[in-house]
PDB file of C-alpha atoms in Angstrom:
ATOM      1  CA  UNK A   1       0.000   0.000   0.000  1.00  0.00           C
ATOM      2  CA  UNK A   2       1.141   3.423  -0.832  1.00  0.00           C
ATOM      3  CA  UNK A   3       1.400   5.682   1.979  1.00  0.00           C
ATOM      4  CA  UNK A   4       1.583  10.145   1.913  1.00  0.00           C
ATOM      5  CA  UNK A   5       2.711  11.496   4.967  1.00  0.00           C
ATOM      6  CA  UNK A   6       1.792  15.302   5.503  1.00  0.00           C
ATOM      7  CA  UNK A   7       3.414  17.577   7.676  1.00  0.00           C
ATOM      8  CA  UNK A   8       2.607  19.893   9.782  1.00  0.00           C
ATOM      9  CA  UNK A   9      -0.520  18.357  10.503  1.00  0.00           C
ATOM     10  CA  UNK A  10      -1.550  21.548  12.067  1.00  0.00           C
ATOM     11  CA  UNK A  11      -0.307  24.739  11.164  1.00  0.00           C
ATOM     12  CA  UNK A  12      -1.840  28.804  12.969  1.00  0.00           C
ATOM     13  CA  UNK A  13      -0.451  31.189  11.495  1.00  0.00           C
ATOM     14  CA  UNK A  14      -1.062  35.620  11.251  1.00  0.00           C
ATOM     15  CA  UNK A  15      -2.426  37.330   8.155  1.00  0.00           C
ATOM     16  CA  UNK A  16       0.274  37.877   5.363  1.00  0.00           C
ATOM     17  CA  UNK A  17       3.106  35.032   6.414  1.00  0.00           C
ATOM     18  CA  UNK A  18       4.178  32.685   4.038  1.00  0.00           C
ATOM     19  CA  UNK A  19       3.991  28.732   4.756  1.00  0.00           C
ATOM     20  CA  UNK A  20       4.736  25.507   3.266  1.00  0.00           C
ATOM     21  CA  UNK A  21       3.077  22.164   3.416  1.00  0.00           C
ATOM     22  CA  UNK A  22       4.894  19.069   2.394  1.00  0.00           C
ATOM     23  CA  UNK A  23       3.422  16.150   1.154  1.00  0.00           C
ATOM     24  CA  UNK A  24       5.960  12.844   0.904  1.00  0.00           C
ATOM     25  CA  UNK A  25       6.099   9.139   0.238  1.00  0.00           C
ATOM     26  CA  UNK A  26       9.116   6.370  -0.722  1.00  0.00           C
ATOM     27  CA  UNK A  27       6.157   5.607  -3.672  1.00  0.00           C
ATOM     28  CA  UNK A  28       6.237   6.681  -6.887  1.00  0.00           C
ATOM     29  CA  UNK A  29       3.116   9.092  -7.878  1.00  0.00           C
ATOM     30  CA  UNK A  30       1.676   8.869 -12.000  1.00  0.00           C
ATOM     31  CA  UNK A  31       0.461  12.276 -10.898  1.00  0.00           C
ATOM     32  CA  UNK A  32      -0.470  14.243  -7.255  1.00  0.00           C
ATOM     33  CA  UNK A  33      -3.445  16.116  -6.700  1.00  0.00           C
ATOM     34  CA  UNK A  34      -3.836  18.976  -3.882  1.00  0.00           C
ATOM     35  CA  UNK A  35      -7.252  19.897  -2.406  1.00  0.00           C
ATOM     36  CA  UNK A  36      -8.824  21.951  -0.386  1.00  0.00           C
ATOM     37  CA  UNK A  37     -11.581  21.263   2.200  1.00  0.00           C
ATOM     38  CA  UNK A  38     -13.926  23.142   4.387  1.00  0.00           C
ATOM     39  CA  UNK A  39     -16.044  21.687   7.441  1.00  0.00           C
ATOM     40  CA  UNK A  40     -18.791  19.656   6.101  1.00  0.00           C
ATOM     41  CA  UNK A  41     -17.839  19.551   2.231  1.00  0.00           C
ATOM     42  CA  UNK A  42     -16.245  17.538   0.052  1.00  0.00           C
ATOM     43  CA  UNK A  43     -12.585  17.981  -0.993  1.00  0.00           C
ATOM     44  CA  UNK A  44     -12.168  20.842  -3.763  1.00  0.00           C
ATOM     45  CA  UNK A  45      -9.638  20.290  -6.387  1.00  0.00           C
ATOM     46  CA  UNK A  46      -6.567  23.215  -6.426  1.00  0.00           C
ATOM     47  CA  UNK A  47      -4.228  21.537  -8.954  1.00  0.00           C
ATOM     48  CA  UNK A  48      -2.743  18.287 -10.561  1.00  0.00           C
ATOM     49  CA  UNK A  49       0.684  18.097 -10.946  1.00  0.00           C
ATOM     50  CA  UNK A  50       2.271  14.692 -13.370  1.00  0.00           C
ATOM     51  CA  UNK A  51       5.448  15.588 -14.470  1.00  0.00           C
ATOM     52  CA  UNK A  52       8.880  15.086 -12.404  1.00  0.00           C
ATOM     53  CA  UNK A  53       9.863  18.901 -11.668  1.00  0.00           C
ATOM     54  CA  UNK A  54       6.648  20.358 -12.252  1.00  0.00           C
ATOM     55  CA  UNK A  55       6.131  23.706 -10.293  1.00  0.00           C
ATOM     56  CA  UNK A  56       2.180  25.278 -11.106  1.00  0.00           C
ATOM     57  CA  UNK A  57       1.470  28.518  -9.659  1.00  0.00           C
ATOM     58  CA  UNK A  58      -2.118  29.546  -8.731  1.00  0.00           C
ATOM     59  CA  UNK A  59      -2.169  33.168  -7.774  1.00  0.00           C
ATOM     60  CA  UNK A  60      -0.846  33.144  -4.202  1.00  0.00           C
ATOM     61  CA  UNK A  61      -0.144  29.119  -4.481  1.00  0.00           C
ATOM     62  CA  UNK A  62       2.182  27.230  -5.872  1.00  0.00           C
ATOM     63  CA  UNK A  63       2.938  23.940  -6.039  1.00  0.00           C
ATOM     64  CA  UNK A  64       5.499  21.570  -6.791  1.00  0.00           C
ATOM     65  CA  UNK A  65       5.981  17.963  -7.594  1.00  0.00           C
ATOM     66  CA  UNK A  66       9.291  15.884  -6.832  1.00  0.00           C
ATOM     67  CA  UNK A  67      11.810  15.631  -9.081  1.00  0.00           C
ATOM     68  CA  UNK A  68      11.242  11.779  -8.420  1.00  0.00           C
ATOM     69  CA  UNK A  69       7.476  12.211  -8.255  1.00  0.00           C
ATOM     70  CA  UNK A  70       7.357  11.054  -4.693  1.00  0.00           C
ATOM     71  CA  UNK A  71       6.844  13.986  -3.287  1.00  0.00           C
ATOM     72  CA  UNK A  72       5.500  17.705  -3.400  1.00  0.00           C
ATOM     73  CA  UNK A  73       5.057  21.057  -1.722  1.00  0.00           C
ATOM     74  CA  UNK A  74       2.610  23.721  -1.474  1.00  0.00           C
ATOM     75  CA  UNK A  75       4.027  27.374  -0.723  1.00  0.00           C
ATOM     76  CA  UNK A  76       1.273  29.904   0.210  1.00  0.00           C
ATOM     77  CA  UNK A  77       2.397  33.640   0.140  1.00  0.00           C
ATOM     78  CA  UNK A  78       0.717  36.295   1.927  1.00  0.00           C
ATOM     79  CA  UNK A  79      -1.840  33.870   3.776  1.00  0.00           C
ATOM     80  CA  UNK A  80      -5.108  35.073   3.936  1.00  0.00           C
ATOM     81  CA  UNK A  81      -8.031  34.333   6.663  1.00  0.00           C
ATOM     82  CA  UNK A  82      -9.974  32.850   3.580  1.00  0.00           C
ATOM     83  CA  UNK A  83      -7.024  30.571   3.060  1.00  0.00           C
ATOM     84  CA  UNK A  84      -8.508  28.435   6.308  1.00  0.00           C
ATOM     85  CA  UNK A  85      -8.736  25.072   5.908  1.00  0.00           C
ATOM     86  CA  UNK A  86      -7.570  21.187   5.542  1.00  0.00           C
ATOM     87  CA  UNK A  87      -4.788  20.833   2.576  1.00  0.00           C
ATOM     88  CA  UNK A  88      -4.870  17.514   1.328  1.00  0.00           C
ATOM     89  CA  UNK A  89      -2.283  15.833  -0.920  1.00  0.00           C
ATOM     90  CA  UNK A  90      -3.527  12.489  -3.227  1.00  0.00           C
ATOM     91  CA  UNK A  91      -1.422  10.022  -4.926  1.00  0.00           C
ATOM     92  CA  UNK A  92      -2.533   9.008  -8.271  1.00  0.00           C
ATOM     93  CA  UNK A  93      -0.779   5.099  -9.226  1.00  0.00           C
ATOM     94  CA  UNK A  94       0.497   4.270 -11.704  1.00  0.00           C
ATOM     95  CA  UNK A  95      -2.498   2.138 -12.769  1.00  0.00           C
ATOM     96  CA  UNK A  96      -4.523   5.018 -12.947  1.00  0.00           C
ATOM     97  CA  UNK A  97      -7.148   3.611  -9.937  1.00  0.00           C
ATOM     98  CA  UNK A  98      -7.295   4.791  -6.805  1.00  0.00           C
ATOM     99  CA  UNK A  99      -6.680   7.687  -5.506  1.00  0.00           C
ATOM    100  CA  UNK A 100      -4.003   7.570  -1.916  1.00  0.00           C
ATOM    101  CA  UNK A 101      -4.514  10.506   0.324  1.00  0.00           C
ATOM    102  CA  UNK A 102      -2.722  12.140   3.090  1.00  0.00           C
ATOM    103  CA  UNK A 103      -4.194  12.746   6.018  1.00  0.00           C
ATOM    104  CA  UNK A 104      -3.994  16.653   5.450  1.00  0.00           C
ATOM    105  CA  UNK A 105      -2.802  19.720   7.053  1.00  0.00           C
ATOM    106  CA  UNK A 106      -5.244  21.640   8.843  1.00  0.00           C
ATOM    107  CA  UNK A 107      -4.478  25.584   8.137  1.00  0.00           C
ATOM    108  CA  UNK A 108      -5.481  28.217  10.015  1.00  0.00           C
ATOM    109  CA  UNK A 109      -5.222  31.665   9.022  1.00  0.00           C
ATOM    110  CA  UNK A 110      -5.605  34.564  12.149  1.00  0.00           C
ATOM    111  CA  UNK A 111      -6.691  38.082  11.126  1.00  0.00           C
TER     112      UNK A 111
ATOM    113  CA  UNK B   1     -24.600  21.609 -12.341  1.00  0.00           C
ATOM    114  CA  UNK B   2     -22.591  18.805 -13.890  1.00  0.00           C
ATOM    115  CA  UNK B   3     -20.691  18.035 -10.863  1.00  0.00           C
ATOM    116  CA  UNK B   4     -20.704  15.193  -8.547  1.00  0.00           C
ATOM    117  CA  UNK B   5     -23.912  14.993  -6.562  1.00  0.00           C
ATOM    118  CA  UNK B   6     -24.513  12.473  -3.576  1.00  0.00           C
ATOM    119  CA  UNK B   7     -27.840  12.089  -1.367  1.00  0.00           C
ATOM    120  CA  UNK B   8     -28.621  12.764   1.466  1.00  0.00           C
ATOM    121  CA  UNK B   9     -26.241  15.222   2.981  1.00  0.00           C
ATOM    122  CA  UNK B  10     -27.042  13.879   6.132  1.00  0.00           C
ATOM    123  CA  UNK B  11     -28.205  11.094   7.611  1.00  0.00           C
ATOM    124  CA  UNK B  12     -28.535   9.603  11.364  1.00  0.00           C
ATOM    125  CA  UNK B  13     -29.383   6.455  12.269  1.00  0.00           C
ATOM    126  CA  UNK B  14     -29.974   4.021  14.912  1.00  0.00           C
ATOM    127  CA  UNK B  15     -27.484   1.302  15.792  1.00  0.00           C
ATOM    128  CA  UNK B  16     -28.354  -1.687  13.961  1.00  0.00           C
ATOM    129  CA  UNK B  17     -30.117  -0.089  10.956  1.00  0.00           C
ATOM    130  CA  UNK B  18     -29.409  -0.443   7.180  1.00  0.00           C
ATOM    131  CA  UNK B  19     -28.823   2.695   5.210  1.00  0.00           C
ATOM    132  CA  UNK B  20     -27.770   3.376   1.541  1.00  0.00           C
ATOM    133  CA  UNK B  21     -26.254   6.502  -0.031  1.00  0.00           C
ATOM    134  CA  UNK B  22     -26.685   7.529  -3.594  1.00  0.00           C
ATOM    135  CA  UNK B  23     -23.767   9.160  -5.583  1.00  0.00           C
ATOM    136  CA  UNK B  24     -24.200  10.593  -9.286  1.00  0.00           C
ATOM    137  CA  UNK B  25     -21.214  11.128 -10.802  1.00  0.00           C
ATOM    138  CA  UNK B  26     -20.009  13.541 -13.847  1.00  0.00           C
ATOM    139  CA  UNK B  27     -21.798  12.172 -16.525  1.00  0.00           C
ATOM    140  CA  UNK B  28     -18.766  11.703 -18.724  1.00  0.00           C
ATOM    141  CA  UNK B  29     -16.641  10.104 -16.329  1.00  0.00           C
ATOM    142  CA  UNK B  30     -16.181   6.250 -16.374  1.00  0.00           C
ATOM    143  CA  UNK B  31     -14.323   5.490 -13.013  1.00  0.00           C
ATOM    144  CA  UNK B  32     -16.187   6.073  -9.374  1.00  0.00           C
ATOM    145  CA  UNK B  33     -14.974   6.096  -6.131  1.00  0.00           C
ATOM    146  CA  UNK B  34     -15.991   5.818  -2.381  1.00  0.00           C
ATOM    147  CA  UNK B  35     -13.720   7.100   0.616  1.00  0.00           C
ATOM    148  CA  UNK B  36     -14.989   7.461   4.060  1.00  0.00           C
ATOM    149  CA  UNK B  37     -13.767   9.997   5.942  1.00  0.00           C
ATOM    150  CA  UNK B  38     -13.259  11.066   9.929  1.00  0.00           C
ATOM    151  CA  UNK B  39     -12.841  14.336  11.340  1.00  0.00           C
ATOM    152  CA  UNK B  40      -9.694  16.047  11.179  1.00  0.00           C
ATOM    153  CA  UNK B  41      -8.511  12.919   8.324  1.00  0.00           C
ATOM    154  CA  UNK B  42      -7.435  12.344   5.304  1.00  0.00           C
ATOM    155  CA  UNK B  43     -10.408  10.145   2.971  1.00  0.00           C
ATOM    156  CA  UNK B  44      -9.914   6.261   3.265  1.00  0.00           C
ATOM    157  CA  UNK B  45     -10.294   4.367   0.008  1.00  0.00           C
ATOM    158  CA  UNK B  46     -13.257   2.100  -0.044  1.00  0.00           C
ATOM    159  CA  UNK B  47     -13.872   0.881  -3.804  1.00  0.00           C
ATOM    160  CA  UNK B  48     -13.621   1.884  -6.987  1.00  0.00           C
ATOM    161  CA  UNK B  49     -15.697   0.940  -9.946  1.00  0.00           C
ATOM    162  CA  UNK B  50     -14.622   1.528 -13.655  1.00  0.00           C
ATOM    163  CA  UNK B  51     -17.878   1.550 -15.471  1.00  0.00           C
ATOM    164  CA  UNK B  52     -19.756  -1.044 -13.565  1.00  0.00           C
ATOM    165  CA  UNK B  53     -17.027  -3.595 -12.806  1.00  0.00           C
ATOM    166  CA  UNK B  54     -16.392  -3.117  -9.448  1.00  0.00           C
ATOM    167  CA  UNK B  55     -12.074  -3.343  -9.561  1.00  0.00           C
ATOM    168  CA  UNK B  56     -11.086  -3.029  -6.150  1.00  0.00           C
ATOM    169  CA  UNK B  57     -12.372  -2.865  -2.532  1.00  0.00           C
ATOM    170  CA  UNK B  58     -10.275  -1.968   0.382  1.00  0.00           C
ATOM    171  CA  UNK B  59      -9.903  -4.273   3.386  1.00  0.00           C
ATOM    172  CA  UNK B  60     -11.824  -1.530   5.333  1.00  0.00           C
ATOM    173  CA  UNK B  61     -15.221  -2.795   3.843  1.00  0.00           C
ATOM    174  CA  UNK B  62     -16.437  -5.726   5.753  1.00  0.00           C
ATOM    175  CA  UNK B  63     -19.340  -7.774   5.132  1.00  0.00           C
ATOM    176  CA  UNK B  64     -21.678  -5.114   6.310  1.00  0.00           C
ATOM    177  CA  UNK B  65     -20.969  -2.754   3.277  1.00  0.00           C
ATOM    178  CA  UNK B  66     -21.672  -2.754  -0.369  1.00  0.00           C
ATOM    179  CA  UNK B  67     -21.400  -0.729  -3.278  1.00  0.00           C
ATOM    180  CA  UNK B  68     -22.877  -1.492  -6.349  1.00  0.00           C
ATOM    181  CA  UNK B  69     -22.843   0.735 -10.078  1.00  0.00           C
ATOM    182  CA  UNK B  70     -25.933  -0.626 -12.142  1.00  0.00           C
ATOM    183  CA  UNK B  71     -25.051   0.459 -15.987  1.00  0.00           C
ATOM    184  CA  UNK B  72     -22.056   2.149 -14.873  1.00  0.00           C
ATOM    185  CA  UNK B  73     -23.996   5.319 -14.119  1.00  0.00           C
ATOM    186  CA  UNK B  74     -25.024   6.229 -10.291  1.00  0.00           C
ATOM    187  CA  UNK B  75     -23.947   4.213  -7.570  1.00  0.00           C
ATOM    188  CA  UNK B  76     -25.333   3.238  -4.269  1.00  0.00           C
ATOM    189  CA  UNK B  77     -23.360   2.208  -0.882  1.00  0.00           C
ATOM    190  CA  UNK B  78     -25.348   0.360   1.809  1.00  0.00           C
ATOM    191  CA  UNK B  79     -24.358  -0.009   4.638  1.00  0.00           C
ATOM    192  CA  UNK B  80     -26.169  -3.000   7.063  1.00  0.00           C
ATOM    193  CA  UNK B  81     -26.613  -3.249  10.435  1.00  0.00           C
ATOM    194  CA  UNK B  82     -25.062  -0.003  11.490  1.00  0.00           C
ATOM    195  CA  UNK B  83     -22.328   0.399  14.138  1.00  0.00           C
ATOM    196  CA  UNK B  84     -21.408   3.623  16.054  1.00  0.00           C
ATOM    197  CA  UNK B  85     -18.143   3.043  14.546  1.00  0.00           C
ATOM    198  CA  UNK B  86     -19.551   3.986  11.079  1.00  0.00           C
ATOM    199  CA  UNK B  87     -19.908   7.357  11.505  1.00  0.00           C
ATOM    200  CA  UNK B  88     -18.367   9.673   9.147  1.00  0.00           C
ATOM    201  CA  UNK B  89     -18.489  11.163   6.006  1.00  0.00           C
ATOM    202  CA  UNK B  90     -18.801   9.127   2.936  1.00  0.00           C
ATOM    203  CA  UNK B  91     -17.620  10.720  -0.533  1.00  0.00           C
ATOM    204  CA  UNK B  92     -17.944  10.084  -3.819  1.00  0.00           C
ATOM    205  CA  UNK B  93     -15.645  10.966  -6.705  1.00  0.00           C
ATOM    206  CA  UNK B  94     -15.401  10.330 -10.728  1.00  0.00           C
ATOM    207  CA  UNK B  95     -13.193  10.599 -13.013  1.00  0.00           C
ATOM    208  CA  UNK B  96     -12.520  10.311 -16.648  1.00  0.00           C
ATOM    209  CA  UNK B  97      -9.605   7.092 -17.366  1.00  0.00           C
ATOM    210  CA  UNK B  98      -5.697   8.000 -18.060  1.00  0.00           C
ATOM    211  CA  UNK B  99      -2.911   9.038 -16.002  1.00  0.00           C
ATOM    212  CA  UNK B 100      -2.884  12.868 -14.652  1.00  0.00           C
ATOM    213  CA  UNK B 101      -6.651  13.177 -15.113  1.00  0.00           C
ATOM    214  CA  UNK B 102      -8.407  15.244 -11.887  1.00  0.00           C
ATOM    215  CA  UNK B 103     -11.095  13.546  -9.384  1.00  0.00           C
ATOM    216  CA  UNK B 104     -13.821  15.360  -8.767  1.00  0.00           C
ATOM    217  CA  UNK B 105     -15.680  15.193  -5.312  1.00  0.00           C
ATOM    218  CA  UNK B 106     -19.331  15.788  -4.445  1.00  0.00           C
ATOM    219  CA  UNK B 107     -20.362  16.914  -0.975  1.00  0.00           C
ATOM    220  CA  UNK B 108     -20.488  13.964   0.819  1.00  0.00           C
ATOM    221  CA  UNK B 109     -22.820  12.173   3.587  1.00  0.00           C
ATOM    222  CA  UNK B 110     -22.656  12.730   6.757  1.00  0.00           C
ATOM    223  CA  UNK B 111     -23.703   9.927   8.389  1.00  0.00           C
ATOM    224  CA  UNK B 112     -24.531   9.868  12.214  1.00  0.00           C
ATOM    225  CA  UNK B 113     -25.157   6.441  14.142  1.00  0.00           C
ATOM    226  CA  UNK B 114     -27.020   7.239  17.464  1.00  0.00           C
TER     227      UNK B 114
END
């Protein structure tokens, strides 16, 4: 079974700071998806990454994937409050079924 | 709204009870997924169907749970004779086949045994 570690698992931090989340296995990754979740909802897609090296920005985000695809980052700049919430990392294998998820980083921006 | 769509929202229970959940994926997409999830984690695979094969379950659905894709459209997930220890969120995702391509999740079920 492939495994995603995330760490922090819990991360406060003020209005306008920067942060980083990684996300990191000893698997190999066809491709790594990051999402977003509030209380109550379902996971919201931010970005698929598939290639080796990738970096993909999305306005303050940006993310990169391992050189050795077993592994990947998300930088936030300038954290806002509406930033707030649990940052999860997926897997895709190689196989192209399931998807292998992290147990997620719970962010929490203070105003 | 063409995205994933799964009914109820909510649903509680009493111990011992059968319940199903429906999920209606994107229409275009051929593989569907279950996860459960608890508070504060990461979803747990369940199963995955491509179409209406049903490819893989996880060793986390016992006997008590099924999950079934008539004409590789909607699926359902009942669970029987629920336990306390069921209680989470279920979620459904689709997606389309082929490496890189993005799952999509609906909203999920909260499901509450009392």
């Amino acid at each position: 079974t492939q495994l995603l570690e995330q760490s922090p698992q819990f991360l406060s931090i003020q209005e306008g700071e920067n942060l980083t989340v990684y996300c990191n296995s000893s698997s190999v990754f066809s491709s790594l998806q990051w999402y977003r979740q509030e209380p109550g909802e379902g996971p919201v897609l931010l970005v698929t990454v598939v290639t080796g090296g990738e970096v993909k920005k999305l306005k303050r985000l940006t993310f990169q994937f391992g050189d050795a695809r077993k592994d990947s980052s998300l930088h936030i700049t300038a954290a806002q409050t509406g930033d707030t919430g649990l940052y999860l990392c997926a897997g895709g294998e190689t196989s192209g079924s399931r998807l292998t998820f992290g147990e997620g980083t719970q962010l929490t921006v203070n105003p | 709204d063409t995205g994933v769509s799964q009914d109820p929202r909510h649903k509680i229970t009493k111990r011992g009870q059968n319940v199903t959940f429906r999920c209606d994926p994107i229409s275009e997409h051929n593989r569907l997924y279950w996860y459960r999830q608890t508070l504060g984690q990461g979803p747990e695979f369940l199963t995955y169907f491509q179409n209406e094969a049903q490819l893989e379950k996880s060793r986390l659905l016992s006997d008590r749970f099924s999950a079934e894709r008539p004409k590789g459209s909607f699926s359902t997930l009942e669970i029987q004779r629920t336990e306390q220890g069921d209680s989470a969120m279920y979620l459904c995702a689709s997606r389309s086949g082929g490496r890189g391509t993005e799952a999509f999740f609906g909203q999920g079920t909260r499901l509450t045994v009392v």
